[in-house]
Amino acid sequence: MIGLLSGIGEMGNPHPVQTEEFKRKRFQPVGEVPPEKLHRTPVAVTVGESIYRAIQQLDRPARITWLRRVITNAAKRDLMGDSPPGDVLALLSQLEQTRLTKRQREIVAAIRQWLCETKG
């Protein structure tokens, strides 16, 4: 019996080799990836239980894409002083679906026109 157990620790490869190609393919990004190179360290936070449950209802690719978009937009807006035009245009579209006065519709149209002219 001792002869059978003597080789247990010696069975693995003592000099494993991981090629660069293997290392590149190990961790592939999930969901939509922004054009900017991803940082190698992920951002992680804990949130309240109700928020966690709501986020977890999304499937994994949708959840990662949503979190990446929300964090990126908030950082650009709150920390970098840049309001992404897509968010503003989406907000304007939501406003246009509500009951607006004639003057409010004119203001929304003027903002949309200005954004399209300045942000190109």
PDB file of C-alpha atoms in Angstrom:
ATOM      1  CA  MET A   1       0.000   0.000   0.000  1.00  0.00           C
ATOM      2  CA  ILE A   2       2.808   2.408   0.758  1.00  0.00           C
ATOM      3  CA  GLY A   3       4.214   1.871  -2.723  1.00  0.00           C
ATOM      4  CA  LEU A   4       0.914   3.071  -4.235  1.00  0.00           C
ATOM      5  CA  LEU A   5       0.876   6.316  -2.232  1.00  0.00           C
ATOM      6  CA  SER A   6       4.524   7.242  -2.729  1.00  0.00           C
ATOM      7  CA  GLY A   7       4.024   8.788  -6.194  1.00  0.00           C
ATOM      8  CA  ILE A   8       0.979  10.984  -5.409  1.00  0.00           C
ATOM      9  CA  GLY A   9       2.863  14.273  -5.076  1.00  0.00           C
ATOM     10  CA  GLU A  10       4.961  13.635  -8.159  1.00  0.00           C
ATOM     11  CA  MET A  11       2.243  13.286 -10.810  1.00  0.00           C
ATOM     12  CA  GLY A  12       1.812  16.933 -11.875  1.00  0.00           C
ATOM     13  CA  ASN A  13       3.964  18.786 -14.371  1.00  0.00           C
ATOM     14  CA  PRO A  14       6.900  20.203 -12.367  1.00  0.00           C
ATOM     15  CA  HIS A  15       7.514  22.929 -14.999  1.00  0.00           C
ATOM     16  CA  PRO A  16       4.131  24.040 -16.401  1.00  0.00           C
ATOM     17  CA  VAL A  17       4.257  26.387 -19.377  1.00  0.00           C
ATOM     18  CA  GLN A  18       1.529  28.894 -20.180  1.00  0.00           C
ATOM     19  CA  THR A  19       1.985  30.456 -23.585  1.00  0.00           C
ATOM     20  CA  GLU A  20       1.276  34.157 -24.115  1.00  0.00           C
ATOM     21  CA  GLU A  21      -1.628  33.196 -26.386  1.00  0.00           C
ATOM     22  CA  PHE A  22      -3.121  31.061 -23.596  1.00  0.00           C
ATOM     23  CA  LYS A  23      -2.734  33.899 -21.084  1.00  0.00           C
ATOM     24  CA  ARG A  24      -4.401  36.404 -23.471  1.00  0.00           C
ATOM     25  CA  LYS A  25      -7.419  34.141 -23.959  1.00  0.00           C
ATOM     26  CA  ARG A  26      -7.928  33.251 -20.282  1.00  0.00           C
ATOM     27  CA  PHE A  27      -9.989  36.261 -19.287  1.00  0.00           C
ATOM     28  CA  GLN A  28     -12.072  37.664 -22.115  1.00  0.00           C
ATOM     29  CA  PRO A  29     -14.264  40.738 -21.473  1.00  0.00           C
ATOM     30  CA  VAL A  30     -17.985  40.063 -21.232  1.00  0.00           C
ATOM     31  CA  GLY A  31     -20.650  42.251 -22.794  1.00  0.00           C
ATOM     32  CA  GLU A  32     -20.066  45.393 -24.829  1.00  0.00           C
ATOM     33  CA  VAL A  33     -16.535  46.710 -24.459  1.00  0.00           C
ATOM     34  CA  PRO A  34     -15.784  50.446 -24.659  1.00  0.00           C
ATOM     35  CA  PRO A  35     -13.308  51.693 -27.269  1.00  0.00           C
ATOM     36  CA  GLU A  36     -10.843  52.695 -24.542  1.00  0.00           C
ATOM     37  CA  LYS A  37      -8.508  49.933 -23.296  1.00  0.00           C
ATOM     38  CA  LEU A  38      -9.883  48.298 -20.142  1.00  0.00           C
ATOM     39  CA  HIS A  39      -7.893  48.684 -16.936  1.00  0.00           C
ATOM     40  CA  ARG A  40      -6.696  45.355 -15.575  1.00  0.00           C
ATOM     41  CA  THR A  41      -8.187  45.956 -12.101  1.00  0.00           C
ATOM     42  CA  PRO A  42     -12.004  45.798 -11.920  1.00  0.00           C
ATOM     43  CA  VAL A  43     -14.096  48.238  -9.880  1.00  0.00           C
ATOM     44  CA  ALA A  44     -16.207  46.491  -7.251  1.00  0.00           C
ATOM     45  CA  VAL A  45     -18.596  47.844  -4.625  1.00  0.00           C
ATOM     46  CA  THR A  46     -21.243  46.442  -2.350  1.00  0.00           C
ATOM     47  CA  VAL A  47     -24.747  47.889  -2.618  1.00  0.00           C
ATOM     48  CA  GLY A  48     -28.022  47.637  -0.739  1.00  0.00           C
ATOM     49  CA  GLU A  49     -29.966  44.391  -0.989  1.00  0.00           C
ATOM     50  CA  SER A  50     -32.804  45.792  -3.127  1.00  0.00           C
ATOM     51  CA  ILE A  51     -30.314  47.335  -5.577  1.00  0.00           C
ATOM     52  CA  TYR A  52     -28.350  44.081  -5.688  1.00  0.00           C
ATOM     53  CA  ARG A  53     -31.487  42.050  -6.450  1.00  0.00           C
ATOM     54  CA  ALA A  54     -32.533  44.460  -9.204  1.00  0.00           C
ATOM     55  CA  ILE A  55     -29.102  44.313 -10.853  1.00  0.00           C
ATOM     56  CA  GLN A  56     -28.927  40.525 -10.554  1.00  0.00           C
ATOM     57  CA  GLN A  57     -32.146  40.182 -12.559  1.00  0.00           C
ATOM     58  CA  LEU A  58     -30.150  41.041 -15.684  1.00  0.00           C
ATOM     59  CA  ASP A  59     -28.306  38.205 -17.406  1.00  0.00           C
ATOM     60  CA  ARG A  60     -24.516  38.341 -16.972  1.00  0.00           C
ATOM     61  CA  PRO A  61     -23.540  40.037 -20.279  1.00  0.00           C
ATOM     62  CA  ALA A  62     -26.352  42.611 -19.954  1.00  0.00           C
ATOM     63  CA  ARG A  63     -25.478  43.240 -16.290  1.00  0.00           C
ATOM     64  CA  ILE A  64     -21.791  43.819 -17.036  1.00  0.00           C
ATOM     65  CA  THR A  65     -22.565  46.061 -20.008  1.00  0.00           C
ATOM     66  CA  TRP A  66     -25.076  48.057 -17.938  1.00  0.00           C
ATOM     67  CA  LEU A  67     -22.726  48.459 -14.961  1.00  0.00           C
ATOM     68  CA  ARG A  68     -19.841  49.464 -17.232  1.00  0.00           C
ATOM     69  CA  ARG A  69     -22.034  52.076 -18.973  1.00  0.00           C
ATOM     70  CA  VAL A  70     -23.529  53.486 -15.758  1.00  0.00           C
ATOM     71  CA  ILE A  71     -20.164  53.766 -13.983  1.00  0.00           C
ATOM     72  CA  THR A  72     -18.473  55.274 -17.062  1.00  0.00           C
ATOM     73  CA  ASN A  73     -21.220  57.847 -17.607  1.00  0.00           C
ATOM     74  CA  ALA A  74     -21.310  58.819 -13.923  1.00  0.00           C
ATOM     75  CA  ALA A  75     -17.515  59.192 -13.784  1.00  0.00           C
ATOM     76  CA  LYS A  76     -17.485  61.307 -16.944  1.00  0.00           C
ATOM     77  CA  ARG A  77     -20.328  63.484 -15.688  1.00  0.00           C
ATOM     78  CA  ASP A  78     -19.413  63.786 -11.986  1.00  0.00           C
ATOM     79  CA  LEU A  79     -15.631  63.426 -11.940  1.00  0.00           C
ATOM     80  CA  MET A  80     -14.426  64.491 -15.365  1.00  0.00           C
ATOM     81  CA  GLY A  81     -16.885  67.303 -16.158  1.00  0.00           C
ATOM     82  CA  ASP A  82     -18.117  65.669 -19.347  1.00  0.00           C
ATOM     83  CA  SER A  83     -21.763  64.933 -20.026  1.00  0.00           C
ATOM     84  CA  PRO A  84     -22.033  62.261 -22.721  1.00  0.00           C
ATOM     85  CA  PRO A  85     -24.300  63.595 -25.502  1.00  0.00           C
ATOM     86  CA  GLY A  86     -25.967  60.201 -25.858  1.00  0.00           C
ATOM     87  CA  ASP A  87     -27.295  60.419 -22.306  1.00  0.00           C
ATOM     88  CA  VAL A  88     -28.628  63.914 -22.862  1.00  0.00           C
ATOM     89  CA  LEU A  89     -30.242  62.933 -26.161  1.00  0.00           C
ATOM     90  CA  ALA A  90     -31.829  59.905 -24.474  1.00  0.00           C
ATOM     91  CA  LEU A  91     -33.184  62.160 -21.736  1.00  0.00           C
ATOM     92  CA  LEU A  92     -34.566  64.556 -24.346  1.00  0.00           C
ATOM     93  CA  SER A  93     -36.284  61.635 -26.095  1.00  0.00           C
ATOM     94  CA  GLN A  94     -37.871  60.616 -22.785  1.00  0.00           C
ATOM     95  CA  LEU A  95     -39.034  64.180 -22.220  1.00  0.00           C
ATOM     96  CA  GLU A  96     -40.589  64.303 -25.685  1.00  0.00           C
ATOM     97  CA  GLN A  97     -42.721  61.275 -24.766  1.00  0.00           C
ATOM     98  CA  THR A  98     -44.275  63.154 -21.843  1.00  0.00           C
ATOM     99  CA  ARG A  99     -46.963  65.817 -21.919  1.00  0.00           C
ATOM    100  CA  LEU A 100     -45.150  69.071 -22.596  1.00  0.00           C
ATOM    101  CA  THR A 101     -46.423  72.547 -23.184  1.00  0.00           C
ATOM    102  CA  LYS A 102     -45.682  74.168 -26.532  1.00  0.00           C
ATOM    103  CA  ARG A 103     -42.932  76.255 -24.924  1.00  0.00           C
ATOM    104  CA  GLN A 104     -41.352  73.174 -23.289  1.00  0.00           C
ATOM    105  CA  ARG A 105     -41.359  71.354 -26.653  1.00  0.00           C
ATOM    106  CA  GLU A 106     -39.622  74.353 -28.228  1.00  0.00           C
ATOM    107  CA  ILE A 107     -36.974  74.330 -25.503  1.00  0.00           C
ATOM    108  CA  VAL A 108     -36.362  70.592 -25.917  1.00  0.00           C
ATOM    109  CA  ALA A 109     -36.078  71.034 -29.701  1.00  0.00           C
ATOM    110  CA  ALA A 110     -33.630  73.931 -29.265  1.00  0.00           C
ATOM    111  CA  ILE A 111     -31.474  71.901 -26.877  1.00  0.00           C
ATOM    112  CA  ARG A 112     -31.484  68.925 -29.270  1.00  0.00           C
ATOM    113  CA  GLN A 113     -30.503  71.175 -32.188  1.00  0.00           C
ATOM    114  CA  TRP A 114     -27.718  72.837 -30.179  1.00  0.00           C
ATOM    115  CA  LEU A 115     -26.337  69.456 -29.069  1.00  0.00           C
ATOM    116  CA  CYS A 116     -26.339  68.108 -32.604  1.00  0.00           C
ATOM    117  CA  GLU A 117     -24.579  71.213 -33.900  1.00  0.00           C
ATOM    118  CA  THR A 118     -21.935  71.432 -31.165  1.00  0.00           C
ATOM    119  CA  LYS A 119     -21.246  67.738 -30.551  1.00  0.00           C
ATOM    120  CA  GLY A 120     -21.378  66.912 -34.264  1.00  0.00           C
TER     121      GLY A 120
END
